[in-house]
Amino acid sequence: MTVGVLFVCLGNICRSPAAEGVFKAIVHKTHDTPGDFRIDSCGTGGGSSNWYKPNGSSYHQGESSDGRMKKEAKKRGYHLTSRSRPLVPDDLRTFDHIICMDGNNVRAVMEAAKFWGPDVLDLLEDACHGLYAALSDSASKQANNTAEIGFHS
């Protein structure tokens, strides 16, 4: 089974492609079958207010990552090769994990989902509840492990 991970930022030229590149490198280095993962990134229009609507525009679409980010990533052995693209309705159906880089990105994704229809919003709500449960469970386990080895907060 393939696990889909999508990173989302504003213009898809800096943070989300960097996260995509770093995550791909980690998966390829540490996972026996990297094909088990589908990793991508996208943006929320780069500041265009109508990016998710029919005939809407998305700033930076088709551009490569910001040159400064590519330079810094290369110093650490990461290669940022993706091209900027906006989030599309199908992303919400096909990716298991959608990681937004900040709260504004979360709000933009939710706004687009509302526009795209109730079925898409249902998918997002289900995914958010599942992610919250997984993170809460992980935090509880981490707290228990920390307590077991003698560290206290």
PDB file of C-alpha atoms in Angstrom, residues 37-139:
ATOM      1  CA  PHE A  37       5.544   6.487  -0.454  1.00  0.00           C
ATOM      2  CA  ARG A  38       4.102   9.069  -2.833  1.00  0.00           C
ATOM      3  CA  ILE A  39       5.587  12.423  -1.854  1.00  0.00           C
ATOM      4  CA  ASP A  40       4.683  15.759  -3.430  1.00  0.00           C
ATOM      5  CA  SER A  41       4.189  19.437  -2.657  1.00  0.00           C
ATOM      6  CA  CYS A  42       1.880  22.207  -3.803  1.00  0.00           C
ATOM      7  CA  GLY A  43       0.794  25.739  -2.976  1.00  0.00           C
ATOM      8  CA  THR A  44      -2.294  27.705  -2.116  1.00  0.00           C
ATOM      9  CA  GLY A  45      -2.041  30.113  -5.014  1.00  0.00           C
ATOM     10  CA  GLY A  46       0.910  32.197  -3.892  1.00  0.00           C
ATOM     11  CA  GLY A  47      -1.364  35.001  -2.723  1.00  0.00           C
ATOM     12  CA  SER A  48      -3.959  34.956  -5.491  1.00  0.00           C
ATOM     13  CA  SER A  49      -7.407  35.095  -3.888  1.00  0.00           C
ATOM     14  CA  ASN A  50      -9.150  33.035  -6.568  1.00  0.00           C
ATOM     15  CA  TRP A  51      -6.539  30.302  -7.053  1.00  0.00           C
ATOM     16  CA  TYR A  52      -8.957  27.425  -6.388  1.00  0.00           C
ATOM     17  CA  LYS A  53     -11.842  28.693  -8.537  1.00  0.00           C
ATOM     18  CA  PRO A  54     -12.405  27.846 -12.229  1.00  0.00           C
ATOM     19  CA  ASN A  55     -10.153  30.060 -14.361  1.00  0.00           C
ATOM     20  CA  GLY A  56      -8.402  31.225 -11.188  1.00  0.00           C
ATOM     21  CA  SER A  57      -4.730  32.068 -11.214  1.00  0.00           C
ATOM     22  CA  SER A  58      -1.884  30.708  -9.151  1.00  0.00           C
ATOM     23  CA  TYR A  59       1.263  32.800  -8.819  1.00  0.00           C
ATOM     24  CA  HIS A  60       4.510  30.899  -9.404  1.00  0.00           C
ATOM     25  CA  GLN A  61       2.773  27.992 -11.188  1.00  0.00           C
ATOM     26  CA  GLY A  62       5.376  26.045 -13.159  1.00  0.00           C
ATOM     27  CA  GLU A  63       8.331  27.793 -11.520  1.00  0.00           C
ATOM     28  CA  SER A  64      11.158  25.893  -9.875  1.00  0.00           C
ATOM     29  CA  SER A  65      12.004  26.360  -6.208  1.00  0.00           C
ATOM     30  CA  ASP A  66      13.468  29.638  -4.998  1.00  0.00           C
ATOM     31  CA  GLY A  67      17.159  29.783  -5.899  1.00  0.00           C
ATOM     32  CA  ARG A  68      18.245  30.582  -2.350  1.00  0.00           C
ATOM     33  CA  MET A  69      16.385  27.571  -0.976  1.00  0.00           C
ATOM     34  CA  LYS A  70      17.817  25.319  -3.698  1.00  0.00           C
ATOM     35  CA  LYS A  71      21.330  26.528  -2.867  1.00  0.00           C
ATOM     36  CA  GLU A  72      20.945  25.877   0.876  1.00  0.00           C
ATOM     37  CA  ALA A  73      19.279  22.508   0.275  1.00  0.00           C
ATOM     38  CA  LYS A  74      22.089  21.446  -2.054  1.00  0.00           C
ATOM     39  CA  LYS A  75      24.662  22.235   0.660  1.00  0.00           C
ATOM     40  CA  ARG A  76      22.938  19.581   2.779  1.00  0.00           C
ATOM     41  CA  GLY A  77      22.635  17.062  -0.023  1.00  0.00           C
ATOM     42  CA  TYR A  78      18.992  17.660  -0.945  1.00  0.00           C
ATOM     43  CA  HIS A  79      17.855  18.198  -4.509  1.00  0.00           C
ATOM     44  CA  LEU A  80      14.733  20.278  -5.072  1.00  0.00           C
ATOM     45  CA  THR A  81      13.488  19.392  -8.523  1.00  0.00           C
ATOM     46  CA  SER A  82       9.719  19.882  -8.393  1.00  0.00           C
ATOM     47  CA  ARG A  83       7.811  22.650 -10.157  1.00  0.00           C
ATOM     48  CA  SER A  84       5.273  24.838  -8.397  1.00  0.00           C
ATOM     49  CA  ARG A  85       1.653  23.841  -8.713  1.00  0.00           C
ATOM     50  CA  PRO A  86      -1.560  24.676  -6.875  1.00  0.00           C
ATOM     51  CA  LEU A  87      -3.527  22.283  -4.723  1.00  0.00           C
ATOM     52  CA  VAL A  88      -6.303  20.614  -6.737  1.00  0.00           C
ATOM     53  CA  PRO A  89      -9.427  18.758  -5.553  1.00  0.00           C
ATOM     54  CA  ASP A  90      -7.944  15.382  -6.477  1.00  0.00           C
ATOM     55  CA  ASP A  91      -5.078  15.957  -4.003  1.00  0.00           C
ATOM     56  CA  LEU A  92      -7.580  15.818  -1.160  1.00  0.00           C
ATOM     57  CA  ARG A  93      -8.795  12.445  -2.359  1.00  0.00           C
ATOM     58  CA  THR A  94      -5.447  10.823  -3.157  1.00  0.00           C
ATOM     59  CA  PHE A  95      -3.055  11.917  -0.385  1.00  0.00           C
ATOM     60  CA  ASP A  96      -3.232  10.305   3.039  1.00  0.00           C
ATOM     61  CA  HIS A  97      -1.398  13.104   4.840  1.00  0.00           C
ATOM     62  CA  ILE A  98      -1.587  16.783   3.911  1.00  0.00           C
ATOM     63  CA  ILE A  99       0.964  18.789   5.874  1.00  0.00           C
ATOM     64  CA  CYS A 100       0.398  22.558   5.789  1.00  0.00           C
ATOM     65  CA  MET A 101       3.376  24.747   6.607  1.00  0.00           C
ATOM     66  CA  ASP A 102       1.360  27.279   8.631  1.00  0.00           C
ATOM     67  CA  GLY A 103      -2.113  28.247   9.809  1.00  0.00           C
ATOM     68  CA  ASN A 104      -2.776  30.448   6.797  1.00  0.00           C
ATOM     69  CA  ASN A 105      -2.212  27.438   4.547  1.00  0.00           C
ATOM     70  CA  VAL A 106      -4.641  25.381   6.621  1.00  0.00           C
ATOM     71  CA  ARG A 107      -7.283  28.100   6.269  1.00  0.00           C
ATOM     72  CA  ALA A 108      -6.686  28.374   2.505  1.00  0.00           C
ATOM     73  CA  VAL A 109      -6.993  24.609   2.046  1.00  0.00           C
ATOM     74  CA  MET A 110     -10.212  24.544   4.075  1.00  0.00           C
ATOM     75  CA  GLU A 111     -11.628  27.496   2.105  1.00  0.00           C
ATOM     76  CA  ALA A 112     -10.876  25.730  -1.167  1.00  0.00           C
ATOM     77  CA  ALA A 113     -12.389  22.503   0.161  1.00  0.00           C
ATOM     78  CA  LYS A 114     -15.614  24.319   1.042  1.00  0.00           C
ATOM     79  CA  PHE A 115     -15.746  25.785  -2.458  1.00  0.00           C
ATOM     80  CA  TRP A 116     -15.040  22.411  -4.067  1.00  0.00           C
ATOM     81  CA  GLY A 117     -17.967  20.853  -2.249  1.00  0.00           C
ATOM     82  CA  PRO A 118     -19.114  18.911   0.771  1.00  0.00           C
ATOM     83  CA  ASP A 119     -17.564  15.601  -0.334  1.00  0.00           C
ATOM     84  CA  VAL A 120     -14.101  17.155  -0.367  1.00  0.00           C
ATOM     85  CA  LEU A 121     -14.673  18.796   3.013  1.00  0.00           C
ATOM     86  CA  ASP A 122     -15.822  15.436   4.416  1.00  0.00           C
ATOM     87  CA  LEU A 123     -12.507  13.937   3.294  1.00  0.00           C
ATOM     88  CA  LEU A 124     -10.545  16.753   4.931  1.00  0.00           C
ATOM     89  CA  GLU A 125     -12.465  16.543   8.185  1.00  0.00           C
ATOM     90  CA  ASP A 126     -11.948  12.772   8.347  1.00  0.00           C
ATOM     91  CA  ALA A 127      -8.247  13.196   7.597  1.00  0.00           C
ATOM     92  CA  CYS A 128      -7.827  15.923  10.225  1.00  0.00           C
ATOM     93  CA  HIS A 129      -9.547  13.808  12.886  1.00  0.00           C
ATOM     94  CA  GLY A 130      -7.333  10.848  11.982  1.00  0.00           C
ATOM     95  CA  LEU A 131      -4.176  12.951  12.032  1.00  0.00           C
ATOM     96  CA  TYR A 132      -5.120  14.460  15.394  1.00  0.00           C
ATOM     97  CA  ALA A 133      -5.724  10.990  16.848  1.00  0.00           C
ATOM     98  CA  ALA A 134      -2.378   9.736  15.524  1.00  0.00           C
ATOM     99  CA  LEU A 135      -0.484  12.761  16.845  1.00  0.00           C
ATOM    100  CA  SER A 136      -2.228  12.590  20.224  1.00  0.00           C
ATOM    101  CA  ASP A 137      -1.396   8.898  20.503  1.00  0.00           C
ATOM    102  CA  SER A 138       2.210   9.595  19.530  1.00  0.00           C
ATOM    103  CA  ALA A 139       2.471  12.421  22.083  1.00  0.00           C
TER     104      ALA A 139
END
